Amino acid sequence: MDAETLAHQLEELQLLKCSLLPGELLTFLEDAKLWSQALEPDADAAEAISALQQHLTQKASTSGASNTHPSNASSPASSAVCFRIGLENTDRVYFEVALPRSYPAHSASVAVRGDTLGRADQLRWQATLAAAREEVAVGGTEYPIFQLISDHLLPLLHAELHAAADSPAPGEVPAISSPTPVRYHALLTSHHLVSPTKRRNMQAWAGALSLAGFAKVGYPGVIYCEGMQDNVEDFVANVKAMQWLALRVRFVEPLGDTCDAQPGRRWVEFERVGDVVEEMRRLGRESYVVEMGIGSAGNTTSK
């Protein structure tokens, strides 16, 4: 393994380590002491690279190709470093990453893990991971794993933890009777909404939470949803957990007694601001967007 490639991997891991927020964990699964020392702020880069090169060369010569790493993604002999990304105090969902010796010339292996993941959840997370990796690849970056983890995977883990915290335990019986469900709605705006991953995630969340609403894609981004209070609040929390430019939560509030659920409504996407105004007018809620400067009462064709 050449020194230049190893130096690039160390630089990317240092970026990732420095970007972690409180409660976010990067845990090396092999040779933890060696890699942790190499990433110390006062570590000598040349000495760290030399020590890692020597160790990896020795491991490659002594490890059999049949040995399998716990992530089942690659063997120790073929991987430079294997680590886990997750959150403190939960093993509900986490990711195991293996960087091949030739990374970034060859792609890293990323696997979804979780102590309580069922088959449906596993498939959902695998699809989300694949979509996120595709978006990173299309965008092009010098540090693809750093961008994948910091821009996509960690925000999704936070959203999952928040949703799990709000869900009752199986078989849990409330101590008091539940209050009458209240229908809520929420409106959010952003500088833009282009990301296919964000759009797919919102559509999936809306379906899982039984919400109706829409997303206006392009510039600006507009997001509107309605449903039961807890579900709307969960949806808004999930959206906020993703990375945005100038995201604003305009309101999250009760719909009112005169606004009943309309059968057959679902999550849709619009491309024009005029379509947003027209949809809100059809629902009798045009003022919610017009008063905030989104479109105008007399113009339904603006983009």
Tab-separated table of C-alpha atoms in Angstrom:
chain	number	residue	atom	x	y	z
A	1	MET	CA	0.000	0.000	0.000
A	2	ASP	CA	1.648	3.257	-1.106
A	3	ALA	CA	2.165	6.162	1.274
A	4	GLU	CA	0.130	8.618	-0.804
A	5	THR	CA	-3.010	6.455	-0.700
A	6	LEU	CA	-2.626	5.832	3.020
A	7	ALA	CA	-2.113	9.552	3.668
A	8	HIS	CA	-5.344	10.307	1.801
A	9	GLN	CA	-7.241	7.755	3.888
A	10	LEU	CA	-5.853	9.225	7.118
A	11	GLU	CA	-6.826	12.724	5.991
A	12	GLU	CA	-10.392	11.631	5.258
A	13	LEU	CA	-10.701	9.794	8.571
A	14	GLN	CA	-9.396	12.890	10.369
A	15	LEU	CA	-12.050	15.009	8.649
A	16	LEU	CA	-14.709	12.532	9.687
A	17	LYS	CA	-13.496	12.351	13.280
A	18	CYS	CA	-13.403	16.155	13.630
A	19	SER	CA	-16.905	16.527	12.170
A	20	LEU	CA	-18.606	14.216	14.682
A	21	LEU	CA	-21.132	15.820	17.022
A	22	PRO	CA	-21.607	14.823	20.683
A	23	GLY	CA	-23.214	11.391	20.795
A	24	GLU	CA	-21.850	10.323	17.400
A	25	LEU	CA	-19.306	7.508	17.458
A	26	LEU	CA	-16.521	6.298	15.175
A	27	THR	CA	-15.197	2.962	16.475
A	28	PHE	CA	-12.371	1.057	14.806
A	29	LEU	CA	-13.131	-2.658	14.548
A	30	GLU	CA	-9.529	-3.760	13.993
A	31	ASP	CA	-6.167	-2.358	15.050
A	32	ALA	CA	-8.041	0.284	17.034
A	33	LYS	CA	-5.026	1.493	19.013
A	34	LEU	CA	-2.859	1.910	15.919
A	35	TRP	CA	-5.466	3.871	13.939
A	36	SER	CA	-6.540	5.967	16.930
A	37	GLN	CA	-2.938	6.986	17.588
A	38	ALA	CA	-2.479	7.913	13.922
A	39	LEU	CA	-5.469	10.277	14.155
A	40	GLU	CA	-4.320	12.049	17.311
A	41	PRO	CA	-3.911	15.828	16.720
A	42	ASP	CA	-0.251	15.739	17.789
A	43	ALA	CA	0.637	12.589	15.819
A	44	ASP	CA	3.564	12.806	13.405
A	45	ALA	CA	2.054	12.102	9.983
A	46	ALA	CA	5.170	10.508	8.498
A	47	GLU	CA	5.678	8.224	11.492
A	48	ALA	CA	1.994	7.259	11.545
A	49	ILE	CA	2.005	6.372	7.844
A	50	SER	CA	5.204	4.364	8.206
A	51	ALA	CA	3.833	2.412	11.189
A	52	LEU	CA	0.563	1.686	9.394
A	53	GLN	CA	2.328	0.622	6.195
A	54	GLN	CA	4.513	-1.803	8.112
A	55	HIS	CA	1.569	-3.242	10.025
A	56	LEU	CA	-0.676	-3.612	6.962
A	57	THR	CA	2.097	-5.266	4.962
A	58	GLN	CA	2.727	-7.738	7.757
A	59	LYS	CA	-0.989	-8.452	8.157
A	60	ALA	CA	-1.391	-9.049	4.427
A	61	SER	CA	1.418	-11.588	4.453
A	62	THR	CA	0.152	-13.494	7.501
A	63	SER	CA	-3.632	-13.324	7.036
A	64	GLY	CA	-5.281	-16.007	4.937
A	65	ALA	CA	-7.711	-15.005	2.246
A	66	SER	CA	-10.333	-17.156	3.940
A	67	ASN	CA	-10.453	-14.997	7.056
A	68	THR	CA	-13.636	-12.992	7.192
A	69	HIS	CA	-14.136	-9.652	8.859
A	70	PRO	CA	-17.127	-9.324	11.289
A	71	SER	CA	-18.833	-7.001	8.830
A	72	ASN	CA	-18.786	-9.792	6.234
A	73	ALA	CA	-17.892	-7.094	3.766
A	74	SER	CA	-14.202	-7.786	3.203
A	75	SER	CA	-11.256	-9.679	4.608
A	76	PRO	CA	-8.698	-8.057	6.918
A	77	ALA	CA	-5.973	-8.729	4.393
A	78	SER	CA	-7.727	-6.748	1.651
A	79	SER	CA	-8.965	-3.872	3.835
A	80	ALA	CA	-6.818	-1.051	5.130
A	81	VAL	CA	-9.229	-0.066	7.886
A	82	CYS	CA	-12.634	-1.176	9.174
A	83	PHE	CA	-14.769	0.971	11.449
A	84	ARG	CA	-18.266	1.437	12.772
A	85	ILE	CA	-20.410	4.592	12.654
A	86	GLY	CA	-23.297	4.904	15.098
A	87	LEU	CA	-24.829	6.793	17.996
A	88	GLU	CA	-24.231	6.494	21.721
A	89	ASN	CA	-26.450	4.257	23.837
A	90	THR	CA	-28.162	2.523	20.930
A	91	ASP	CA	-27.426	-0.373	18.593
A	92	ARG	CA	-30.777	-0.067	16.849
A	93	VAL	CA	-29.104	0.899	13.563
A	94	TYR	CA	-25.444	1.498	12.727
A	95	PHE	CA	-23.071	1.156	9.782
A	96	GLU	CA	-19.869	-0.831	9.300
A	97	VAL	CA	-17.386	0.554	6.776
A	98	ALA	CA	-14.367	-1.172	5.228
A	99	LEU	CA	-11.907	0.866	3.165
A	100	PRO	CA	-9.919	-1.273	0.714
A	101	ARG	CA	-6.195	-0.664	0.455
A	102	SER	CA	-6.758	1.014	-2.914
A	103	TYR	CA	-9.492	3.403	-1.657
A	104	PRO	CA	-10.544	5.879	-3.030
A	105	ALA	CA	-9.597	4.359	-6.407
A	106	HIS	CA	-11.908	1.481	-5.467
A	107	SER	CA	-15.155	1.942	-3.555
A	108	ALA	CA	-15.493	1.298	0.153
A	109	SER	CA	-17.845	-1.351	1.506
A	110	VAL	CA	-20.689	-0.036	3.692
A	111	ALA	CA	-23.090	-2.395	5.480
A	112	VAL	CA	-26.226	-1.662	7.518
A	113	ARG	CA	-26.373	-3.362	10.902
A	114	GLY	CA	-28.861	-3.335	13.770
A	115	ASP	CA	-29.624	-5.484	16.786
A	116	THR	CA	-33.389	-5.344	16.224
A	117	LEU	CA	-33.684	-4.771	12.475
A	118	GLY	CA	-36.365	-6.894	10.837
A	119	ARG	CA	-36.274	-7.885	7.190
A	120	ALA	CA	-38.491	-4.990	6.083
A	121	ASP	CA	-36.369	-2.442	7.961
A	122	GLN	CA	-33.184	-3.999	6.593
A	123	LEU	CA	-34.447	-3.683	3.023
A	124	ARG	CA	-35.570	-0.099	3.638
A	125	TRP	CA	-32.180	0.899	5.028
A	126	GLN	CA	-30.316	-0.859	2.218
A	127	ALA	CA	-32.361	1.064	-0.343
A	128	THR	CA	-31.736	4.336	1.495
A	129	LEU	CA	-28.005	3.599	1.656
A	130	ALA	CA	-27.857	2.761	-2.055
A	131	ALA	CA	-29.657	5.993	-2.955
A	132	ALA	CA	-27.325	8.042	-0.767
A	133	ARG	CA	-24.220	6.436	-2.284
A	134	GLU	CA	-25.552	7.105	-5.770
A	135	GLU	CA	-26.093	10.774	-4.941
A	136	VAL	CA	-22.562	11.124	-3.563
A	137	ALA	CA	-21.113	9.410	-6.644
A	138	VAL	CA	-23.044	11.649	-9.041
A	139	GLY	CA	-21.981	14.779	-7.185
A	140	GLY	CA	-18.309	13.863	-7.270
A	141	THR	CA	-16.093	14.482	-4.244
A	142	GLU	CA	-12.527	13.940	-3.107
A	143	TYR	CA	-13.793	12.389	0.141
A	144	PRO	CA	-16.808	10.191	-0.717
A	145	ILE	CA	-17.037	8.279	2.583
A	146	PHE	CA	-16.776	11.484	4.620
A	147	GLN	CA	-19.565	13.067	2.584
A	148	LEU	CA	-21.730	9.932	2.680
A	149	ILE	CA	-21.494	9.660	6.471
A	150	SER	CA	-21.683	13.336	7.429
A	151	ASP	CA	-24.312	14.459	4.895
A	152	HIS	CA	-26.518	11.373	4.761
A	153	LEU	CA	-25.985	8.496	7.193
A	154	LEU	CA	-25.581	10.335	10.496
A	155	PRO	CA	-28.619	12.616	9.918
A	156	LEU	CA	-30.674	9.507	9.099
A	157	LEU	CA	-29.487	7.793	12.296
A	158	HIS	CA	-30.569	10.806	14.344
A	159	ALA	CA	-33.984	10.786	12.666
A	160	GLU	CA	-34.371	7.066	13.371
A	161	LEU	CA	-33.419	7.526	17.040
A	162	HIS	CA	-35.901	10.374	17.419
A	163	ALA	CA	-38.699	8.320	15.869
A	164	ALA	CA	-37.878	5.339	18.103
A	165	ALA	CA	-37.908	7.498	21.233
A	166	ASP	CA	-41.424	8.687	20.432
A	167	SER	CA	-42.769	5.179	19.776
A	168	PRO	CA	-44.314	3.200	22.680
A	169	ALA	CA	-42.715	-0.085	23.686
A	170	PRO	CA	-44.475	-3.248	22.432
A	171	GLY	CA	-47.358	-4.159	24.742
A	172	GLU	CA	-47.088	-0.888	26.640
A	173	VAL	CA	-50.409	0.218	28.151
A	174	PRO	CA	-50.868	3.954	28.801
A	175	ALA	CA	-51.525	4.862	32.417
A	176	ILE	CA	-54.310	7.197	31.346
A	177	SER	CA	-56.652	7.242	28.390
A	178	SER	CA	-55.240	8.859	25.291
A	179	PRO	CA	-56.573	12.289	24.343
A	180	THR	CA	-58.676	12.686	21.233
A	181	PRO	CA	-56.352	12.674	18.199
A	182	VAL	CA	-55.815	16.127	16.725
A	183	ARG	CA	-55.090	16.723	13.059
A	184	TYR	CA	-52.090	18.955	12.435
A	185	HIS	CA	-50.406	20.417	9.417
A	186	ALA	CA	-46.938	21.824	8.788
A	187	LEU	CA	-45.292	24.018	6.179
A	188	LEU	CA	-41.545	24.188	5.545
A	189	THR	CA	-39.506	26.045	2.956
A	190	SER	CA	-35.899	25.790	1.827
A	191	HIS	CA	-33.587	27.455	-0.647
A	192	HIS	CA	-34.069	24.477	-2.950
A	193	LEU	CA	-35.228	20.868	-3.055
A	194	VAL	CA	-33.337	18.869	-5.676
A	195	SER	CA	-31.802	15.868	-3.919
A	196	PRO	CA	-33.376	12.556	-5.048
A	197	THR	CA	-32.492	11.077	-1.657
A	198	LYS	CA	-34.397	13.762	0.253
A	199	ARG	CA	-37.389	13.366	-2.056
A	200	ARG	CA	-37.456	9.576	-1.687
A	201	ASN	CA	-37.042	9.812	2.092
A	202	MET	CA	-39.925	12.263	2.466
A	203	GLN	CA	-42.184	10.125	0.306
A	204	ALA	CA	-41.316	7.057	2.401
A	205	TRP	CA	-41.880	8.897	5.687
A	206	ALA	CA	-45.200	10.301	4.510
A	207	GLY	CA	-46.398	6.806	3.632
A	208	ALA	CA	-45.174	5.272	6.890
A	209	LEU	CA	-46.772	8.053	8.967
A	210	SER	CA	-50.060	8.136	7.000
A	211	LEU	CA	-49.580	11.751	5.958
A	212	ALA	CA	-50.958	13.594	2.956
A	213	GLY	CA	-49.145	16.514	1.405
A	214	PHE	CA	-46.668	17.590	-1.219
A	215	ALA	CA	-43.136	18.695	-1.977
A	216	LYS	CA	-42.441	21.435	-4.482
A	217	VAL	CA	-39.075	20.554	-6.075
A	218	GLY	CA	-36.541	22.937	-7.544
A	219	TYR	CA	-36.053	26.525	-6.384
A	220	PRO	CA	-37.442	27.269	-3.833
A	221	GLY	CA	-38.333	24.061	-2.003
A	222	VAL	CA	-41.760	23.908	-0.357
A	223	ILE	CA	-42.927	21.034	1.873
A	224	TYR	CA	-46.455	20.674	3.261
A	225	CYS	CA	-47.994	17.782	5.166
A	226	GLU	CA	-51.055	17.009	7.262
A	227	GLY	CA	-52.102	14.157	9.509
A	228	MET	CA	-52.222	13.180	13.158
A	229	GLN	CA	-50.234	15.482	15.453
A	230	ASP	CA	-47.553	12.990	16.491
A	231	ASN	CA	-47.021	11.855	12.908
A	232	VAL	CA	-46.685	15.407	11.592
A	233	GLU	CA	-44.210	16.280	14.339
A	234	ASP	CA	-42.182	13.135	13.595
A	235	PHE	CA	-42.111	13.997	9.890
A	236	VAL	CA	-40.908	17.546	10.587
A	237	ALA	CA	-38.197	16.224	12.931
A	238	ASN	CA	-37.017	13.778	10.241
A	239	VAL	CA	-36.865	16.531	7.623
A	240	LYS	CA	-34.946	18.859	9.947
A	241	ALA	CA	-32.402	16.109	10.661
A	242	MET	CA	-31.282	16.136	7.014
A	243	GLN	CA	-28.768	18.664	5.674
A	244	TRP	CA	-30.447	21.744	4.157
A	245	LEU	CA	-29.653	25.201	2.857
A	246	ALA	CA	-31.868	27.806	4.574
A	247	LEU	CA	-34.539	25.403	5.818
A	248	ARG	CA	-37.357	27.200	7.665
A	249	VAL	CA	-40.238	25.627	9.559
A	250	ARG	CA	-43.023	28.113	8.854
A	251	PHE	CA	-45.517	26.459	11.205
A	252	VAL	CA	-46.584	23.212	12.863
A	253	GLU	CA	-50.093	23.721	14.198
A	254	PRO	CA	-53.614	22.252	14.536
A	255	LEU	CA	-55.694	22.246	11.376
A	256	GLY	CA	-58.903	23.256	13.099
A	257	ASP	CA	-62.305	21.630	13.419
A	258	THR	CA	-63.409	22.664	9.922
A	259	CYS	CA	-60.574	20.837	8.160
A	260	ASP	CA	-61.352	17.147	7.870
A	261	ALA	CA	-59.246	14.459	6.249
A	262	GLN	CA	-59.975	14.010	2.548
A	263	PRO	CA	-60.036	10.331	1.509
A	264	GLY	CA	-57.684	9.351	-1.278
A	265	ARG	CA	-55.158	12.130	-0.761
A	266	ARG	CA	-51.512	11.116	-0.768
A	267	TRP	CA	-47.984	12.515	-1.138
A	268	VAL	CA	-47.329	14.257	-4.465
A	269	GLU	CA	-44.621	16.416	-6.012
A	270	PHE	CA	-45.029	19.737	-7.827
A	271	GLU	CA	-42.577	21.616	-10.021
A	272	ARG	CA	-44.191	25.087	-9.985
A	273	VAL	CA	-45.064	27.499	-7.205
A	274	GLY	CA	-48.349	28.025	-9.017
A	275	ASP	CA	-49.206	24.360	-8.480
A	276	VAL	CA	-48.628	24.835	-4.748
A	277	VAL	CA	-51.005	27.795	-4.622
A	278	GLU	CA	-53.601	25.922	-6.676
A	279	GLU	CA	-53.456	22.871	-4.392
A	280	MET	CA	-53.775	24.978	-1.242
A	281	ARG	CA	-56.682	26.853	-2.819
A	282	ARG	CA	-58.400	23.538	-3.544
A	283	LEU	CA	-57.992	22.622	0.125
A	284	GLY	CA	-59.307	25.988	1.266
A	285	ARG	CA	-55.909	26.919	2.722
A	286	GLU	CA	-54.514	29.279	0.100
A	287	SER	CA	-53.896	32.027	2.650
A	288	TYR	CA	-51.300	29.891	4.446
A	289	VAL	CA	-48.893	30.153	1.515
A	290	VAL	CA	-49.878	33.517	0.035
A	291	GLU	CA	-49.447	35.349	3.357
A	292	MET	CA	-45.886	34.045	3.533
A	293	GLY	CA	-44.993	35.267	0.065
A	294	ILE	CA	-45.198	31.865	-1.610
A	295	GLY	CA	-46.941	32.633	-4.895
A	296	SER	CA	-49.812	35.107	-5.057
A	297	ALA	CA	-53.568	34.953	-5.059
A	298	GLY	CA	-53.752	36.110	-8.652
A	299	ASN	CA	-50.844	34.214	-10.155
A	300	THR	CA	-50.803	30.423	-10.309
A	301	THR	CA	-48.232	30.021	-13.064
A	302	SER	CA	-45.118	31.444	-11.419
A	303	LYS	CA	-42.178	29.120	-10.972
